[in-house]
Amino acid sequence: MMSALSSVSRYGRVLVFDSGMGGLTVAREVAARAPELELIYVADSGFFPYGDKSDDALRGRLPPVAKALVEACRPDVFVIACNTASTLALDEVRAVLDIPVVGTVPAIKPAAERSQTGTIGLLATPGTVRRAYTAELIRRFALSCRVMLHGSVELVRLAEEQAAGGAVSLEAFRAAQAPLYEAEGGDQIDTVVLACTHFPLIRGELAATVPHPVTFIDSGEAIARQTLRVLPAGLTQTENQTGGRTVWLTSDPKAHLRLVEVCRRFGFRTVRTIDVTNN
Ligand code: DGL
């Protein structure tokens, strides 16, 4: 996939933020298009997972953490590579930062355009499924479709385990996504929105365990393109930044060895920690 893309020389520092490993699926899309960018990957490991947190807890967490990260890392663009966070607090994060912020929202529009049956599935965290923002996207872009939603914390857990090389049985993936297709009308679903950045990590496993063939759509590519669009023009190459890849965790990396290992496989080999509890 990556080799088919034409990459461009763009310089600057982009911070890609998620609760855990999911945002790596967005970071790799950015890196594939602009390999010279310095990328900082942040996993909010101290607050993972986001999917089952209350709206208030996440609203209280995200703006100060984003601010602390921007102060510490000085990126040119801040990418919230997380549907659960973006659909809740994109505006709040934008309000405390003075750099471009790119959010990640469910790819409902392309799914609606693509569906032949007019029935779309949406796999996400429970948080994303209940958001007014998600309902509004459906109202705006998929009014003529039937959109069936399934929120699963388990799929996020399975994605992290599978990405880290754990022996997850296919049966676990089948069972975790089954409620989407077993609900009335679920047999008509032909297009499924992967509305959690963790899920492209397990696209193969999901595809292997659907009850009937469907097309999976995610937002990774669109976010990468938007990131390059808002990246300030004219940033120049600085020797020790170019192509740099650093991962920052918000808790002790020793407690997150799987996460560190997966980040390393995605090219993020230097690990740093930031204490966000005082912010
Ligand atoms: N990767 C995140 C998303 O896109 C959520 C994972 C979590 O529950 O922390 O929604």
PDB file of N, CA, C and O and ligand atoms in Angstrom, residues 18-23 41 47-53 81-87 104 124-126 128 152-153 156 160 194-199, ligand 1:
ATOM      1  N   ASP A  18      -3.567   9.708  20.698  1.00  0.00           N
ATOM      2  CA  ASP A  18      -4.671   8.765  20.935  1.00  0.00           C
ATOM      3  C   ASP A  18      -4.570   8.276  22.371  1.00  0.00           C
ATOM      4  O   ASP A  18      -3.615   8.594  23.096  1.00  0.00           O
ATOM      5  N   SER A  19      -5.538   7.455  22.767  1.00  0.00           N
ATOM      6  CA  SER A  19      -5.498   6.869  24.108  1.00  0.00           C
ATOM      7  C   SER A  19      -4.459   5.749  24.190  1.00  0.00           C
ATOM      8  O   SER A  19      -3.840   5.536  25.227  1.00  0.00           O
ATOM      9  N   GLY A  20      -4.299   5.017  23.083  1.00  0.00           N
ATOM     10  CA  GLY A  20      -3.396   3.858  23.078  1.00  0.00           C
ATOM     11  C   GLY A  20      -2.746   3.687  21.721  1.00  0.00           C
ATOM     12  O   GLY A  20      -2.223   4.649  21.165  1.00  0.00           O
ATOM     13  N   MET A  21      -2.836   2.475  21.153  1.00  0.00           N
ATOM     14  CA  MET A  21      -2.138   2.167  19.897  1.00  0.00           C
ATOM     15  C   MET A  21      -2.884   2.619  18.644  1.00  0.00           C
ATOM     16  O   MET A  21      -2.310   2.617  17.557  1.00  0.00           O
ATOM     17  N   GLY A  22      -4.170   2.910  18.784  1.00  0.00           N
ATOM     18  CA  GLY A  22      -4.990   3.135  17.591  1.00  0.00           C
ATOM     19  C   GLY A  22      -4.476   4.219  16.673  1.00  0.00           C
ATOM     20  O   GLY A  22      -4.476   4.062  15.443  1.00  0.00           O
ATOM     21  N   GLY A  23      -4.014   5.319  17.246  1.00  0.00           N
ATOM     22  CA  GLY A  23      -3.556   6.439  16.425  1.00  0.00           C
ATOM     23  C   GLY A  23      -2.359   6.103  15.556  1.00  0.00           C
ATOM     24  O   GLY A  23      -2.050   6.840  14.608  1.00  0.00           O
ATOM     25  N   TYR A  41       4.333  10.663  18.488  1.00  0.00           N
ATOM     26  CA  TYR A  41       3.136   9.898  18.780  1.00  0.00           C
ATOM     27  C   TYR A  41       2.888   9.942  20.279  1.00  0.00           C
ATOM     28  O   TYR A  41       3.807   9.703  21.065  1.00  0.00           O
ATOM     29  N   PHE A  47      -4.655   7.070  30.937  1.00  0.00           N
ATOM     30  CA  PHE A  47      -6.110   7.227  30.980  1.00  0.00           C
ATOM     31  C   PHE A  47      -6.800   6.247  30.029  1.00  0.00           C
ATOM     32  O   PHE A  47      -7.993   6.346  29.772  1.00  0.00           O
ATOM     33  N   PHE A  48      -6.048   5.308  29.479  1.00  0.00           N
ATOM     34  CA  PHE A  48      -6.593   4.308  28.544  1.00  0.00           C
ATOM     35  C   PHE A  48      -7.489   3.321  29.287  1.00  0.00           C
ATOM     36  O   PHE A  48      -7.167   2.927  30.398  1.00  0.00           O
ATOM     37  N   PRO A  49      -8.598   2.838  28.705  1.00  0.00           N
ATOM     38  CA  PRO A  49      -9.170   3.251  27.415  1.00  0.00           C
ATOM     39  C   PRO A  49     -10.113   4.440  27.584  1.00  0.00           C
ATOM     40  O   PRO A  49     -10.611   4.700  28.669  1.00  0.00           O
ATOM     41  N   TYR A  50     -10.360   5.126  26.477  1.00  0.00           N
ATOM     42  CA  TYR A  50     -11.289   6.253  26.499  1.00  0.00           C
ATOM     43  C   TYR A  50     -12.745   5.805  26.318  1.00  0.00           C
ATOM     44  O   TYR A  50     -13.674   6.478  26.742  1.00  0.00           O
ATOM     45  N   GLY A  51     -12.915   4.672  25.630  1.00  0.00           N
ATOM     46  CA  GLY A  51     -14.242   4.280  25.140  1.00  0.00           C
ATOM     47  C   GLY A  51     -15.301   4.109  26.195  1.00  0.00           C
ATOM     48  O   GLY A  51     -16.486   4.275  25.915  1.00  0.00           O
ATOM     49  N   ASP A  52     -14.898   3.771  27.415  1.00  0.00           N
ATOM     50  CA  ASP A  52     -15.912   3.572  28.451  1.00  0.00           C
ATOM     51  C   ASP A  52     -15.869   4.672  29.517  1.00  0.00           C
ATOM     52  O   ASP A  52     -16.510   4.554  30.555  1.00  0.00           O
ATOM     53  N   LYS A  53     -15.113   5.749  29.254  1.00  0.00           N
ATOM     54  CA  LYS A  53     -15.062   6.854  30.225  1.00  0.00           C
ATOM     55  C   LYS A  53     -16.293   7.755  30.060  1.00  0.00           C
ATOM     56  O   LYS A  53     -16.847   7.863  28.960  1.00  0.00           O
ATOM     57  N   ALA A  81      -6.064  11.589  16.926  1.00  0.00           N
ATOM     58  CA  ALA A  81      -6.299  10.372  16.131  1.00  0.00           C
ATOM     59  C   ALA A  81      -7.190   9.417  16.913  1.00  0.00           C
ATOM     60  O   ALA A  81      -6.863   8.252  17.121  1.00  0.00           O
ATOM     61  N   CYS A  82      -8.311   9.935  17.341  1.00  0.00           N
ATOM     62  CA  CYS A  82      -9.214   9.180  18.207  1.00  0.00           C
ATOM     63  C   CYS A  82     -10.632   9.689  17.994  1.00  0.00           C
ATOM     64  O   CYS A  82     -10.911  10.875  18.223  1.00  0.00           O
ATOM     65  N   ASN A  83     -11.501   8.802  17.556  1.00  0.00           N
ATOM     66  CA  ASN A  83     -12.907   9.180  17.348  1.00  0.00           C
ATOM     67  C   ASN A  83     -13.596   9.521  18.666  1.00  0.00           C
ATOM     68  O   ASN A  83     -14.391  10.454  18.747  1.00  0.00           O
ATOM     69  N   THR A  84     -13.286   8.742  19.701  1.00  0.00           N
ATOM     70  CA  THR A  84     -13.957   8.918  20.989  1.00  0.00           C
ATOM     71  C   THR A  84     -13.686  10.314  21.549  1.00  0.00           C
ATOM     72  O   THR A  84     -14.580  10.968  22.089  1.00  0.00           O
ATOM     73  N   ALA A  85     -12.437  10.769  21.396  1.00  0.00           N
ATOM     74  CA  ALA A  85     -12.071  12.102  21.894  1.00  0.00           C
ATOM     75  C   ALA A  85     -12.590  13.195  20.964  1.00  0.00           C
ATOM     76  O   ALA A  85     -13.151  14.204  21.418  1.00  0.00           O
ATOM     77  N   SER A  86     -12.431  13.001  19.655  1.00  0.00           N
ATOM     78  CA  SER A  86     -12.798  14.064  18.707  1.00  0.00           C
ATOM     79  C   SER A  86     -14.295  14.337  18.703  1.00  0.00           C
ATOM     80  O   SER A  86     -14.714  15.495  18.632  1.00  0.00           O
ATOM     81  N   THR A  87     -15.100  13.270  18.759  1.00  0.00           N
ATOM     82  CA  THR A  87     -16.549  13.475  18.680  1.00  0.00           C
ATOM     83  C   THR A  87     -17.091  14.137  19.945  1.00  0.00           C
ATOM     84  O   THR A  87     -18.220  14.604  19.971  1.00  0.00           O
ATOM     85  N   THR A 104     -10.604  13.382  14.283  1.00  0.00           N
ATOM     86  CA  THR A 104     -10.954  12.138  13.588  1.00  0.00           C
ATOM     87  C   THR A 104     -12.422  11.848  13.849  1.00  0.00           C
ATOM     88  O   THR A 104     -12.803  11.666  15.003  1.00  0.00           O
ATOM     89  N   ALA A 124     -17.575   1.082  16.739  1.00  0.00           N
ATOM     90  CA  ALA A 124     -16.871   2.155  17.438  1.00  0.00           C
ATOM     91  C   ALA A 124     -16.787   1.801  18.918  1.00  0.00           C
ATOM     92  O   ALA A 124     -17.139   0.688  19.325  1.00  0.00           O
ATOM     93  N   THR A 125     -16.342   2.753  19.711  1.00  0.00           N
ATOM     94  CA  THR A 125     -16.402   2.567  21.163  1.00  0.00           C
ATOM     95  C   THR A 125     -17.818   2.956  21.624  1.00  0.00           C
ATOM     96  O   THR A 125     -18.532   3.669  20.907  1.00  0.00           O
ATOM     97  N   PRO A 126     -18.207   2.519  22.816  1.00  0.00           N
ATOM     98  CA  PRO A 126     -19.535   2.931  23.311  1.00  0.00           C
ATOM     99  C   PRO A 126     -19.654   4.459  23.369  1.00  0.00           C
ATOM    100  O   PRO A 126     -20.731   5.018  23.131  1.00  0.00           O
ATOM    101  N   THR A 128     -18.275   6.779  21.318  1.00  0.00           N
ATOM    102  CA  THR A 128     -18.543   7.333  19.984  1.00  0.00           C
ATOM    103  C   THR A 128     -19.968   7.024  19.527  1.00  0.00           C
ATOM    104  O   THR A 128     -20.632   7.859  18.908  1.00  0.00           O
ATOM    105  N   SER A 152     -18.095  -1.226  21.174  1.00  0.00           N
ATOM    106  CA  SER A 152     -17.432  -2.341  21.846  1.00  0.00           C
ATOM    107  C   SER A 152     -16.087  -1.930  22.439  1.00  0.00           C
ATOM    108  O   SER A 152     -15.191  -1.488  21.720  1.00  0.00           O
ATOM    109  N   VAL A 153     -15.982  -2.072  23.749  1.00  0.00           N
ATOM    110  CA  VAL A 153     -14.690  -1.862  24.421  1.00  0.00           C
ATOM    111  C   VAL A 153     -13.808  -3.082  24.166  1.00  0.00           C
ATOM    112  O   VAL A 153     -12.592  -2.995  24.032  1.00  0.00           O
ATOM    113  N   VAL A 156     -11.520  -2.964  21.169  1.00  0.00           N
ATOM    114  CA  VAL A 156     -10.318  -2.144  21.394  1.00  0.00           C
ATOM    115  C   VAL A 156      -9.267  -2.991  22.114  1.00  0.00           C
ATOM    116  O   VAL A 156      -8.093  -3.011  21.741  1.00  0.00           O
ATOM    117  N   GLU A 160      -5.523  -4.187  20.663  1.00  0.00           N
ATOM    118  CA  GLU A 160      -4.222  -3.970  21.321  1.00  0.00           C
ATOM    119  C   GLU A 160      -3.499  -5.303  21.509  1.00  0.00           C
ATOM    120  O   GLU A 160      -2.294  -5.410  21.313  1.00  0.00           O
ATOM    121  N   LEU A 194     -15.231   1.771  10.238  1.00  0.00           N
ATOM    122  CA  LEU A 194     -14.362   1.480  11.389  1.00  0.00           C
ATOM    123  C   LEU A 194     -14.146   2.809  12.098  1.00  0.00           C
ATOM    124  O   LEU A 194     -13.220   3.563  11.794  1.00  0.00           O
ATOM    125  N   ALA A 195     -15.035   3.117  13.038  1.00  0.00           N
ATOM    126  CA  ALA A 195     -15.057   4.443  13.659  1.00  0.00           C
ATOM    127  C   ALA A 195     -14.282   4.469  14.965  1.00  0.00           C
ATOM    128  O   ALA A 195     -14.669   5.140  15.931  1.00  0.00           O
ATOM    129  N   CYS A 196     -13.211   3.741  14.990  1.00  0.00           N
ATOM    130  CA  CYS A 196     -12.271   3.761  16.108  1.00  0.00           C
ATOM    131  C   CYS A 196     -10.923   3.485  15.470  1.00  0.00           C
ATOM    132  O   CYS A 196     -10.795   2.549  14.662  1.00  0.00           O
ATOM    133  N   THR A 197      -9.932   4.305  15.793  1.00  0.00           N
ATOM    134  CA  THR A 197      -8.653   4.183  15.093  1.00  0.00           C
ATOM    135  C   THR A 197      -7.921   2.891  15.437  1.00  0.00           C
ATOM    136  O   THR A 197      -6.971   2.515  14.755  1.00  0.00           O
ATOM    137  N   HIS A 198      -8.369   2.212  16.472  1.00  0.00           N
ATOM    138  CA  HIS A 198      -7.775   0.901  16.767  1.00  0.00           C
ATOM    139  C   HIS A 198      -8.167  -0.165  15.731  1.00  0.00           C
ATOM    140  O   HIS A 198      -7.445  -1.142  15.557  1.00  0.00           O
ATOM    141  N   PHE A 199      -9.323   0.001  15.106  1.00  0.00           N
ATOM    142  CA  PHE A 199      -9.872  -1.112  14.338  1.00  0.00           C
ATOM    143  C   PHE A 199      -9.144  -1.418  13.020  1.00  0.00           C
ATOM    144  O   PHE A 199      -9.130  -2.582  12.606  1.00  0.00           O
TER     145      PHE A 199
HETATM  146  N1  DGL B   1      -8.733   4.808  19.405  1.00  0.00           N
HETATM  147  C1  DGL B   1      -9.841   5.409  20.036  1.00  0.00           C
HETATM  148  C2  DGL B   1     -10.900   5.827  19.028  1.00  0.00           C
HETATM  149  O1  DGL B   1     -10.617   6.072  17.886  1.00  0.00           O
HETATM  150  C3  DGL B   1     -10.481   4.771  21.228  1.00  0.00           C
HETATM  151  C4  DGL B   1      -9.890   3.670  21.990  1.00  0.00           C
HETATM  152  C5  DGL B   1     -10.248   3.714  23.462  1.00  0.00           C
HETATM  153  O2  DGL B   1     -11.343   3.300  23.856  1.00  0.00           O
HETATM  154  O3  DGL B   1      -9.415   4.210  24.224  1.00  0.00           O
HETATM  155  O4  DGL B   1     -12.044   5.955  19.369  1.00  0.00           O
END
